[in-house]
């Protein structure tokens, strides 16, 4: 077994703490996740308890060995990248769902529990986490805390920060920080646990989380609608939110090129569409029954059809058809089959400003290079857009700064964010310095210096 794993193993044996350790050879047989360099360290520790994690971290702090926290490795910005000389600290074995309390409507889980497992555990009680995203099968609760994940329901329930009631974590000096509050109201000084939310592993290693649960609505109705622009989509969204008998569960907008290519790849029947389209809105609502939800959706669409300028629509006639609708939006990996290495971005724009931003984005990209364009899709109700730049030269090293400038220009002035839900990691380091709030950066660095003076936790990443 490689160094420093041998030294760590000897230390753990000496103090009588059991932690699974994996070296480079064993890691080479595992999938690294979204980034090929996630296993660059060649050494991984997999504790089963907070105490085991604390033993590893204490040794790393004493030995000056950097620690890279990892969850499901589904991050898209390189936040889990590691390199030789570091030790990966994985939540892979922290998989206990310790409590589902249907009265308090909370769950207490270890950080390595996936979102899908929590959803499945809460469902028999008629409950669900108030957050959902496409990577639900692999994204872990600890990772979602560390990146302040957003997803489909953020427009209604907020992001991960708003779903977290309590956190247990191991700090960079090996101390276990435990604030496993199970109530919403806790006005007892600064809420220190919130420092760990969105910190991308810079301030500590999350081991347990108290998650707020919401009512699970399984009676759904789903539709695809041809809309002329984002304002029209928001008109539909606002109308559905005003229908008392139903709850809006999702509102996803796909601009023309993304939808057409996704439909082609997924062999989706387009006969319901007539003429040219600008964008497609996917909406889903819930009600007391599938029949009631479907009827209410059809009535609502009829009422708003002319006002929103809808030019076509189809309501799912079965659960299987609804799933096919969602696959068009969520199964976006086709982008990288058609356009390998397409630069991808994740931004937030105030919803009312989305149309103007997308129009000027296309103009700015065209000025960078002839034929450059972008797939645009995302969570329209909260203005979170996912962008993949395509065309000759989109991924050229010489165009990187210009492409990023085209994407990020004006976002801060609009009151948006250069990173909506994917974090900063290594991929958005330049954007963090160019477009991040300087006072916020300074405070983050001061907190980092206080909690991690040796700078061993997830080095080279936010807050840098």
mmCIF file with all atom_site columns, C-alpha atoms in Angstrom, residues 91-287:
data_model
loop_
_atom_site.group_PDB
_atom_site.id
_atom_site.type_symbol
_atom_site.label_atom_id
_atom_site.label_alt_id
_atom_site.label_comp_id
_atom_site.label_asym_id
_atom_site.label_entity_id
_atom_site.label_seq_id
_atom_site.pdbx_PDB_ins_code
_atom_site.Cartn_x
_atom_site.Cartn_y
_atom_site.Cartn_z
_atom_site.occupancy
_atom_site.B_iso_or_equiv
_atom_site.pdbx_formal_charge
_atom_site.auth_seq_id
_atom_site.auth_comp_id
_atom_site.auth_asym_id
_atom_site.auth_atom_id
_atom_site.pdbx_PDB_model_num
ATOM 1   C CA . UNK A 1 91  ? -18.494 9.579  2.542   1.00 0.00 ? 91  UNK A CA 1
ATOM 2   C CA . UNK A 1 92  ? -19.108 6.331  0.646   1.00 0.00 ? 92  UNK A CA 1
ATOM 3   C CA . UNK A 1 93  ? -19.549 4.285  3.842   1.00 0.00 ? 93  UNK A CA 1
ATOM 4   C CA . UNK A 1 94  ? -21.570 6.912  5.719   1.00 0.00 ? 94  UNK A CA 1
ATOM 5   C CA . UNK A 1 95  ? -24.858 5.552  4.414   1.00 0.00 ? 95  UNK A CA 1
ATOM 6   C CA . UNK A 1 96  ? -27.186 5.204  7.403   1.00 0.00 ? 96  UNK A CA 1
ATOM 7   C CA . UNK A 1 97  ? -30.662 6.712  7.354   1.00 0.00 ? 97  UNK A CA 1
ATOM 8   C CA . UNK A 1 98  ? -30.920 7.114  11.083  1.00 0.00 ? 98  UNK A CA 1
ATOM 9   C CA . UNK A 1 99  ? -34.418 8.553  11.425  1.00 0.00 ? 99  UNK A CA 1
ATOM 10  C CA . UNK A 1 100 ? -37.508 9.456  9.461   1.00 0.00 ? 100 UNK A CA 1
ATOM 11  C CA . UNK A 1 101 ? -39.848 11.394 11.749  1.00 0.00 ? 101 UNK A CA 1
ATOM 12  C CA . UNK A 1 102 ? -43.215 11.854 9.992   1.00 0.00 ? 102 UNK A CA 1
ATOM 13  C CA . UNK A 1 103 ? -44.584 14.029 12.793  1.00 0.00 ? 103 UNK A CA 1
ATOM 14  C CA . UNK A 1 104 ? -41.694 16.505 12.857  1.00 0.00 ? 104 UNK A CA 1
ATOM 15  C CA . UNK A 1 105 ? -41.294 15.963 9.081   1.00 0.00 ? 105 UNK A CA 1
ATOM 16  C CA . UNK A 1 106 ? -37.541 15.580 9.262   1.00 0.00 ? 106 UNK A CA 1
ATOM 17  C CA . UNK A 1 107 ? -34.910 12.985 8.385   1.00 0.00 ? 107 UNK A CA 1
ATOM 18  C CA . UNK A 1 108 ? -31.544 12.415 10.061  1.00 0.00 ? 108 UNK A CA 1
ATOM 19  C CA . UNK A 1 109 ? -29.082 10.858 7.628   1.00 0.00 ? 109 UNK A CA 1
ATOM 20  C CA . UNK A 1 110 ? -25.380 10.264 7.244   1.00 0.00 ? 110 UNK A CA 1
ATOM 21  C CA . UNK A 1 111 ? -23.745 12.320 4.540   1.00 0.00 ? 111 UNK A CA 1
ATOM 22  C CA . UNK A 1 112 ? -23.166 9.485  2.066   1.00 0.00 ? 112 UNK A CA 1
ATOM 23  C CA . UNK A 1 113 ? -26.870 8.740  1.646   1.00 0.00 ? 113 UNK A CA 1
ATOM 24  C CA . UNK A 1 114 ? -27.972 9.510  -1.902  1.00 0.00 ? 114 UNK A CA 1
ATOM 25  C CA . UNK A 1 115 ? -30.905 11.778 -2.593  1.00 0.00 ? 115 UNK A CA 1
ATOM 26  C CA . UNK A 1 116 ? -32.778 8.904  -4.226  1.00 0.00 ? 116 UNK A CA 1
ATOM 27  C CA . UNK A 1 117 ? -32.364 6.671  -1.160  1.00 0.00 ? 117 UNK A CA 1
ATOM 28  C CA . UNK A 1 118 ? -33.740 9.403  1.051   1.00 0.00 ? 118 UNK A CA 1
ATOM 29  C CA . UNK A 1 119 ? -36.630 9.926  -1.345  1.00 0.00 ? 119 UNK A CA 1
ATOM 30  C CA . UNK A 1 120 ? -37.414 6.207  -1.263  1.00 0.00 ? 120 UNK A CA 1
ATOM 31  C CA . UNK A 1 121 ? -37.175 6.061  2.543   1.00 0.00 ? 121 UNK A CA 1
ATOM 32  C CA . UNK A 1 122 ? -39.460 9.061  3.038   1.00 0.00 ? 122 UNK A CA 1
ATOM 33  C CA . UNK A 1 123 ? -42.061 8.075  0.419   1.00 0.00 ? 123 UNK A CA 1
ATOM 34  C CA . UNK A 1 124 ? -43.940 5.481  2.565   1.00 0.00 ? 124 UNK A CA 1
ATOM 35  C CA . UNK A 1 125 ? -44.696 8.302  5.006   1.00 0.00 ? 125 UNK A CA 1
ATOM 36  C CA . UNK A 1 126 ? -46.059 10.507 2.239   1.00 0.00 ? 126 UNK A CA 1
ATOM 37  C CA . UNK A 1 127 ? -43.009 12.749 2.494   1.00 0.00 ? 127 UNK A CA 1
ATOM 38  C CA . UNK A 1 128 ? -40.056 13.787 0.333   1.00 0.00 ? 128 UNK A CA 1
ATOM 39  C CA . UNK A 1 129 ? -36.991 16.000 0.580   1.00 0.00 ? 129 UNK A CA 1
ATOM 40  C CA . UNK A 1 130 ? -37.934 19.475 -0.610  1.00 0.00 ? 130 UNK A CA 1
ATOM 41  C CA . UNK A 1 131 ? -35.253 19.305 -3.266  1.00 0.00 ? 131 UNK A CA 1
ATOM 42  C CA . UNK A 1 132 ? -34.843 17.210 -6.404  1.00 0.00 ? 132 UNK A CA 1
ATOM 43  C CA . UNK A 1 133 ? -32.336 17.038 -9.243  1.00 0.00 ? 133 UNK A CA 1
ATOM 44  C CA . UNK A 1 134 ? -31.457 14.825 -12.172 1.00 0.00 ? 134 UNK A CA 1
ATOM 45  C CA . UNK A 1 135 ? -28.422 13.223 -10.475 1.00 0.00 ? 135 UNK A CA 1
ATOM 46  C CA . UNK A 1 136 ? -30.613 11.975 -7.614  1.00 0.00 ? 136 UNK A CA 1
ATOM 47  C CA . UNK A 1 137 ? -29.288 8.429  -7.936  1.00 0.00 ? 137 UNK A CA 1
ATOM 48  C CA . UNK A 1 138 ? -25.670 9.377  -7.249  1.00 0.00 ? 138 UNK A CA 1
ATOM 49  C CA . UNK A 1 139 ? -25.675 12.810 -5.591  1.00 0.00 ? 139 UNK A CA 1
ATOM 50  C CA . UNK A 1 140 ? -25.162 12.458 -1.837  1.00 0.00 ? 140 UNK A CA 1
ATOM 51  C CA . UNK A 1 141 ? -26.772 14.573 0.850   1.00 0.00 ? 141 UNK A CA 1
ATOM 52  C CA . UNK A 1 142 ? -23.350 15.675 2.115   1.00 0.00 ? 142 UNK A CA 1
ATOM 53  C CA . UNK A 1 143 ? -22.288 16.690 -1.367  1.00 0.00 ? 143 UNK A CA 1
ATOM 54  C CA . UNK A 1 144 ? -25.530 18.564 -1.892  1.00 0.00 ? 144 UNK A CA 1
ATOM 55  C CA . UNK A 1 145 ? -24.940 20.431 1.364   1.00 0.00 ? 145 UNK A CA 1
ATOM 56  C CA . UNK A 1 146 ? -21.374 21.264 0.366   1.00 0.00 ? 146 UNK A CA 1
ATOM 57  C CA . UNK A 1 147 ? -22.420 22.655 -3.017  1.00 0.00 ? 147 UNK A CA 1
ATOM 58  C CA . UNK A 1 148 ? -25.716 24.179 -1.829  1.00 0.00 ? 148 UNK A CA 1
ATOM 59  C CA . UNK A 1 149 ? -27.490 22.197 -4.549  1.00 0.00 ? 149 UNK A CA 1
ATOM 60  C CA . UNK A 1 150 ? -30.569 23.657 -6.230  1.00 0.00 ? 150 UNK A CA 1
ATOM 61  C CA . UNK A 1 151 ? -32.524 21.613 -8.752  1.00 0.00 ? 151 UNK A CA 1
ATOM 62  C CA . UNK A 1 152 ? -36.111 21.376 -9.909  1.00 0.00 ? 152 UNK A CA 1
ATOM 63  C CA . UNK A 1 153 ? -37.949 22.554 -6.786  1.00 0.00 ? 153 UNK A CA 1
ATOM 64  C CA . UNK A 1 154 ? -35.779 25.535 -5.835  1.00 0.00 ? 154 UNK A CA 1
ATOM 65  C CA . UNK A 1 155 ? -38.368 28.004 -7.178  1.00 0.00 ? 155 UNK A CA 1
ATOM 66  C CA . UNK A 1 156 ? -40.782 26.722 -4.515  1.00 0.00 ? 156 UNK A CA 1
ATOM 67  C CA . UNK A 1 157 ? -38.737 25.383 -1.581  1.00 0.00 ? 157 UNK A CA 1
ATOM 68  C CA . UNK A 1 158 ? -35.421 27.158 -1.978  1.00 0.00 ? 158 UNK A CA 1
ATOM 69  C CA . UNK A 1 159 ? -32.035 25.483 -2.343  1.00 0.00 ? 159 UNK A CA 1
ATOM 70  C CA . UNK A 1 160 ? -30.281 22.976 -0.077  1.00 0.00 ? 160 UNK A CA 1
ATOM 71  C CA . UNK A 1 161 ? -29.501 25.668 2.482   1.00 0.00 ? 161 UNK A CA 1
ATOM 72  C CA . UNK A 1 162 ? -33.226 26.034 3.125   1.00 0.00 ? 162 UNK A CA 1
ATOM 73  C CA . UNK A 1 163 ? -33.716 22.288 3.600   1.00 0.00 ? 163 UNK A CA 1
ATOM 74  C CA . UNK A 1 164 ? -30.985 21.832 6.210   1.00 0.00 ? 164 UNK A CA 1
ATOM 75  C CA . UNK A 1 165 ? -31.959 22.058 9.873   1.00 0.00 ? 165 UNK A CA 1
ATOM 76  C CA . UNK A 1 166 ? -28.864 20.511 11.427  1.00 0.00 ? 166 UNK A CA 1
ATOM 77  C CA . UNK A 1 167 ? -25.327 19.435 10.537  1.00 0.00 ? 167 UNK A CA 1
ATOM 78  C CA . UNK A 1 168 ? -22.571 17.353 12.061  1.00 0.00 ? 168 UNK A CA 1
ATOM 79  C CA . UNK A 1 169 ? -19.124 17.824 10.539  1.00 0.00 ? 169 UNK A CA 1
ATOM 80  C CA . UNK A 1 170 ? -15.456 17.302 11.289  1.00 0.00 ? 170 UNK A CA 1
ATOM 81  C CA . UNK A 1 171 ? -13.459 20.528 11.214  1.00 0.00 ? 171 UNK A CA 1
ATOM 82  C CA . UNK A 1 172 ? -9.940  20.810 9.751   1.00 0.00 ? 172 UNK A CA 1
ATOM 83  C CA . UNK A 1 173 ? -8.304  20.364 13.183  1.00 0.00 ? 173 UNK A CA 1
ATOM 84  C CA . UNK A 1 174 ? -10.184 17.115 13.830  1.00 0.00 ? 174 UNK A CA 1
ATOM 85  C CA . UNK A 1 175 ? -12.849 18.506 16.155  1.00 0.00 ? 175 UNK A CA 1
ATOM 86  C CA . UNK A 1 176 ? -16.387 17.234 15.638  1.00 0.00 ? 176 UNK A CA 1
ATOM 87  C CA . UNK A 1 177 ? -18.810 20.113 15.194  1.00 0.00 ? 177 UNK A CA 1
ATOM 88  C CA . UNK A 1 178 ? -22.335 18.970 16.086  1.00 0.00 ? 178 UNK A CA 1
ATOM 89  C CA . UNK A 1 179 ? -25.413 21.104 15.623  1.00 0.00 ? 179 UNK A CA 1
ATOM 90  C CA . UNK A 1 180 ? -28.100 18.547 14.857  1.00 0.00 ? 180 UNK A CA 1
ATOM 91  C CA . UNK A 1 181 ? -30.987 20.938 15.415  1.00 0.00 ? 181 UNK A CA 1
ATOM 92  C CA . UNK A 1 182 ? -34.331 19.433 14.371  1.00 0.00 ? 182 UNK A CA 1
ATOM 93  C CA . UNK A 1 183 ? -36.479 22.567 14.380  1.00 0.00 ? 183 UNK A CA 1
ATOM 94  C CA . UNK A 1 184 ? -36.910 25.482 11.987  1.00 0.00 ? 184 UNK A CA 1
ATOM 95  C CA . UNK A 1 185 ? -36.877 28.190 14.629  1.00 0.00 ? 185 UNK A CA 1
ATOM 96  C CA . UNK A 1 186 ? -33.493 28.477 16.337  1.00 0.00 ? 186 UNK A CA 1
ATOM 97  C CA . UNK A 1 187 ? -32.579 32.115 16.873  1.00 0.00 ? 187 UNK A CA 1
ATOM 98  C CA . UNK A 1 188 ? -29.682 31.534 19.267  1.00 0.00 ? 188 UNK A CA 1
ATOM 99  C CA . UNK A 1 189 ? -26.844 33.529 17.800  1.00 0.00 ? 189 UNK A CA 1
ATOM 100 C CA . UNK A 1 190 ? -25.105 33.130 14.430  1.00 0.00 ? 190 UNK A CA 1
ATOM 101 C CA . UNK A 1 191 ? -26.056 29.907 12.667  1.00 0.00 ? 191 UNK A CA 1
ATOM 102 C CA . UNK A 1 192 ? -22.552 28.493 12.356  1.00 0.00 ? 192 UNK A CA 1
ATOM 103 C CA . UNK A 1 193 ? -23.602 25.313 10.583  1.00 0.00 ? 193 UNK A CA 1
ATOM 104 C CA . UNK A 1 194 ? -24.629 27.379 7.575   1.00 0.00 ? 194 UNK A CA 1
ATOM 105 C CA . UNK A 1 195 ? -20.939 28.155 6.990   1.00 0.00 ? 195 UNK A CA 1
ATOM 106 C CA . UNK A 1 196 ? -20.590 24.561 5.809   1.00 0.00 ? 196 UNK A CA 1
ATOM 107 C CA . UNK A 1 197 ? -23.390 24.887 3.256   1.00 0.00 ? 197 UNK A CA 1
ATOM 108 C CA . UNK A 1 198 ? -21.940 25.805 -0.122  1.00 0.00 ? 198 UNK A CA 1
ATOM 109 C CA . UNK A 1 199 ? -18.370 25.809 1.214   1.00 0.00 ? 199 UNK A CA 1
ATOM 110 C CA . UNK A 1 200 ? -17.345 22.974 -1.165  1.00 0.00 ? 200 UNK A CA 1
ATOM 111 C CA . UNK A 1 201 ? -15.394 21.169 1.541   1.00 0.00 ? 201 UNK A CA 1
ATOM 112 C CA . UNK A 1 202 ? -13.229 24.139 2.451   1.00 0.00 ? 202 UNK A CA 1
ATOM 113 C CA . UNK A 1 203 ? -14.358 24.381 6.073   1.00 0.00 ? 203 UNK A CA 1
ATOM 114 C CA . UNK A 1 204 ? -15.021 20.787 7.077   1.00 0.00 ? 204 UNK A CA 1
ATOM 115 C CA . UNK A 1 205 ? -16.225 17.287 6.214   1.00 0.00 ? 205 UNK A CA 1
ATOM 116 C CA . UNK A 1 206 ? -19.974 16.849 6.646   1.00 0.00 ? 206 UNK A CA 1
ATOM 117 C CA . UNK A 1 207 ? -20.915 13.553 8.350   1.00 0.00 ? 207 UNK A CA 1
ATOM 118 C CA . UNK A 1 208 ? -24.614 13.863 9.323   1.00 0.00 ? 208 UNK A CA 1
ATOM 119 C CA . UNK A 1 209 ? -27.478 16.102 8.241   1.00 0.00 ? 209 UNK A CA 1
ATOM 120 C CA . UNK A 1 210 ? -30.970 16.855 9.519   1.00 0.00 ? 210 UNK A CA 1
ATOM 121 C CA . UNK A 1 211 ? -33.114 17.411 6.431   1.00 0.00 ? 211 UNK A CA 1
ATOM 122 C CA . UNK A 1 212 ? -36.524 19.050 6.359   1.00 0.00 ? 212 UNK A CA 1
ATOM 123 C CA . UNK A 1 213 ? -39.175 16.975 4.565   1.00 0.00 ? 213 UNK A CA 1
ATOM 124 C CA . UNK A 1 214 ? -42.170 18.134 2.547   1.00 0.00 ? 214 UNK A CA 1
ATOM 125 C CA . UNK A 1 215 ? -45.442 16.526 1.495   1.00 0.00 ? 215 UNK A CA 1
ATOM 126 C CA . UNK A 1 216 ? -45.018 14.054 -1.345  1.00 0.00 ? 216 UNK A CA 1
ATOM 127 C CA . UNK A 1 217 ? -47.541 14.515 -4.129  1.00 0.00 ? 217 UNK A CA 1
ATOM 128 C CA . UNK A 1 218 ? -47.689 11.522 -6.452  1.00 0.00 ? 218 UNK A CA 1
ATOM 129 C CA . UNK A 1 219 ? -50.788 12.413 -8.487  1.00 0.00 ? 219 UNK A CA 1
ATOM 130 C CA . UNK A 1 220 ? -49.199 14.357 -11.333 1.00 0.00 ? 220 UNK A CA 1
ATOM 131 C CA . UNK A 1 221 ? -50.057 15.851 -14.700 1.00 0.00 ? 221 UNK A CA 1
ATOM 132 C CA . UNK A 1 222 ? -47.333 16.812 -17.164 1.00 0.00 ? 222 UNK A CA 1
ATOM 133 C CA . UNK A 1 223 ? -47.284 18.816 -20.388 1.00 0.00 ? 223 UNK A CA 1
ATOM 134 C CA . UNK A 1 224 ? -44.944 20.095 -23.074 1.00 0.00 ? 224 UNK A CA 1
ATOM 135 C CA . UNK A 1 225 ? -45.826 23.529 -24.439 1.00 0.00 ? 225 UNK A CA 1
ATOM 136 C CA . UNK A 1 226 ? -44.453 25.533 -27.356 1.00 0.00 ? 226 UNK A CA 1
ATOM 137 C CA . UNK A 1 227 ? -43.828 29.060 -26.067 1.00 0.00 ? 227 UNK A CA 1
ATOM 138 C CA . UNK A 1 228 ? -42.391 32.072 -27.917 1.00 0.00 ? 228 UNK A CA 1
ATOM 139 C CA . UNK A 1 229 ? -40.029 33.176 -25.144 1.00 0.00 ? 229 UNK A CA 1
ATOM 140 C CA . UNK A 1 230 ? -39.213 33.092 -21.436 1.00 0.00 ? 230 UNK A CA 1
ATOM 141 C CA . UNK A 1 231 ? -41.767 35.781 -20.579 1.00 0.00 ? 231 UNK A CA 1
ATOM 142 C CA . UNK A 1 232 ? -44.491 33.597 -22.089 1.00 0.00 ? 232 UNK A CA 1
ATOM 143 C CA . UNK A 1 233 ? -43.206 30.620 -20.090 1.00 0.00 ? 233 UNK A CA 1
ATOM 144 C CA . UNK A 1 234 ? -43.336 32.702 -16.918 1.00 0.00 ? 234 UNK A CA 1
ATOM 145 C CA . UNK A 1 235 ? -46.883 33.726 -17.762 1.00 0.00 ? 235 UNK A CA 1
ATOM 146 C CA . UNK A 1 236 ? -47.862 30.040 -17.827 1.00 0.00 ? 236 UNK A CA 1
ATOM 147 C CA . UNK A 1 237 ? -45.937 29.402 -14.626 1.00 0.00 ? 237 UNK A CA 1
ATOM 148 C CA . UNK A 1 238 ? -47.612 32.287 -12.826 1.00 0.00 ? 238 UNK A CA 1
ATOM 149 C CA . UNK A 1 239 ? -51.050 31.156 -13.942 1.00 0.00 ? 239 UNK A CA 1
ATOM 150 C CA . UNK A 1 240 ? -50.468 27.585 -12.737 1.00 0.00 ? 240 UNK A CA 1
ATOM 151 C CA . UNK A 1 241 ? -49.191 28.858 -9.400  1.00 0.00 ? 241 UNK A CA 1
ATOM 152 C CA . UNK A 1 242 ? -52.486 30.686 -8.985  1.00 0.00 ? 242 UNK A CA 1
ATOM 153 C CA . UNK A 1 243 ? -54.660 27.596 -9.467  1.00 0.00 ? 243 UNK A CA 1
ATOM 154 C CA . UNK A 1 244 ? -55.723 26.695 -5.923  1.00 0.00 ? 244 UNK A CA 1
ATOM 155 C CA . UNK A 1 245 ? -56.497 23.040 -6.597  1.00 0.00 ? 245 UNK A CA 1
ATOM 156 C CA . UNK A 1 246 ? -52.998 22.105 -7.766  1.00 0.00 ? 246 UNK A CA 1
ATOM 157 C CA . UNK A 1 247 ? -49.333 22.599 -6.876  1.00 0.00 ? 247 UNK A CA 1
ATOM 158 C CA . UNK A 1 248 ? -46.661 23.430 -9.441  1.00 0.00 ? 248 UNK A CA 1
ATOM 159 C CA . UNK A 1 249 ? -43.979 20.738 -9.216  1.00 0.00 ? 249 UNK A CA 1
ATOM 160 C CA . UNK A 1 250 ? -41.708 21.701 -12.078 1.00 0.00 ? 250 UNK A CA 1
ATOM 161 C CA . UNK A 1 251 ? -41.199 24.300 -14.801 1.00 0.00 ? 251 UNK A CA 1
ATOM 162 C CA . UNK A 1 252 ? -38.302 23.622 -17.174 1.00 0.00 ? 252 UNK A CA 1
ATOM 163 C CA . UNK A 1 253 ? -37.618 25.629 -20.319 1.00 0.00 ? 253 UNK A CA 1
ATOM 164 C CA . UNK A 1 254 ? -35.672 24.279 -23.289 1.00 0.00 ? 254 UNK A CA 1
ATOM 165 C CA . UNK A 1 255 ? -34.648 26.650 -26.046 1.00 0.00 ? 255 UNK A CA 1
ATOM 166 C CA . UNK A 1 256 ? -35.031 25.549 -29.656 1.00 0.00 ? 256 UNK A CA 1
ATOM 167 C CA . UNK A 1 257 ? -31.689 23.878 -30.434 1.00 0.00 ? 257 UNK A CA 1
ATOM 168 C CA . UNK A 1 258 ? -31.480 21.999 -27.158 1.00 0.00 ? 258 UNK A CA 1
ATOM 169 C CA . UNK A 1 259 ? -35.012 20.654 -27.516 1.00 0.00 ? 259 UNK A CA 1
ATOM 170 C CA . UNK A 1 260 ? -34.681 19.661 -31.173 1.00 0.00 ? 260 UNK A CA 1
ATOM 171 C CA . UNK A 1 261 ? -31.395 17.815 -30.666 1.00 0.00 ? 261 UNK A CA 1
ATOM 172 C CA . UNK A 1 262 ? -32.632 16.152 -27.477 1.00 0.00 ? 262 UNK A CA 1
ATOM 173 C CA . UNK A 1 263 ? -35.831 15.059 -29.242 1.00 0.00 ? 263 UNK A CA 1
ATOM 174 C CA . UNK A 1 264 ? -33.833 13.654 -32.148 1.00 0.00 ? 264 UNK A CA 1
ATOM 175 C CA . UNK A 1 265 ? -31.438 11.725 -29.897 1.00 0.00 ? 265 UNK A CA 1
ATOM 176 C CA . UNK A 1 266 ? -34.311 10.347 -27.817 1.00 0.00 ? 266 UNK A CA 1
ATOM 177 C CA . UNK A 1 267 ? -36.398 9.534  -30.912 1.00 0.00 ? 267 UNK A CA 1
ATOM 178 C CA . UNK A 1 268 ? -39.242 11.668 -29.606 1.00 0.00 ? 268 UNK A CA 1
ATOM 179 C CA . UNK A 1 269 ? -42.450 12.025 -31.648 1.00 0.00 ? 269 UNK A CA 1
ATOM 180 C CA . UNK A 1 270 ? -42.802 15.652 -32.802 1.00 0.00 ? 270 UNK A CA 1
ATOM 181 C CA . UNK A 1 271 ? -46.096 15.374 -34.698 1.00 0.00 ? 271 UNK A CA 1
ATOM 182 C CA . UNK A 1 272 ? -47.939 17.496 -32.128 1.00 0.00 ? 272 UNK A CA 1
ATOM 183 C CA . UNK A 1 273 ? -45.817 20.502 -33.099 1.00 0.00 ? 273 UNK A CA 1
ATOM 184 C CA . UNK A 1 274 ? -46.743 22.745 -36.011 1.00 0.00 ? 274 UNK A CA 1
ATOM 185 C CA . UNK A 1 275 ? -44.353 25.189 -37.666 1.00 0.00 ? 275 UNK A CA 1
ATOM 186 C CA . UNK A 1 276 ? -41.222 26.688 -36.186 1.00 0.00 ? 276 UNK A CA 1
ATOM 187 C CA . UNK A 1 277 ? -40.654 26.723 -32.436 1.00 0.00 ? 277 UNK A CA 1
ATOM 188 C CA . UNK A 1 278 ? -38.623 29.061 -30.264 1.00 0.00 ? 278 UNK A CA 1
ATOM 189 C CA . UNK A 1 279 ? -38.682 27.112 -27.019 1.00 0.00 ? 279 UNK A CA 1
ATOM 190 C CA . UNK A 1 280 ? -40.486 24.337 -25.197 1.00 0.00 ? 280 UNK A CA 1
ATOM 191 C CA . UNK A 1 281 ? -41.793 24.572 -21.648 1.00 0.00 ? 281 UNK A CA 1
ATOM 192 C CA . UNK A 1 282 ? -42.114 21.407 -19.576 1.00 0.00 ? 282 UNK A CA 1
ATOM 193 C CA . UNK A 1 283 ? -44.569 21.808 -16.701 1.00 0.00 ? 283 UNK A CA 1
ATOM 194 C CA . UNK A 1 284 ? -45.748 19.372 -14.072 1.00 0.00 ? 284 UNK A CA 1
ATOM 195 C CA . UNK A 1 285 ? -48.428 19.874 -11.443 1.00 0.00 ? 285 UNK A CA 1
ATOM 196 C CA . UNK A 1 286 ? -49.866 17.707 -8.670  1.00 0.00 ? 286 UNK A CA 1
ATOM 197 C CA . UNK A 1 287 ? -53.381 17.392 -7.315  1.00 0.00 ? 287 UNK A CA 1
#
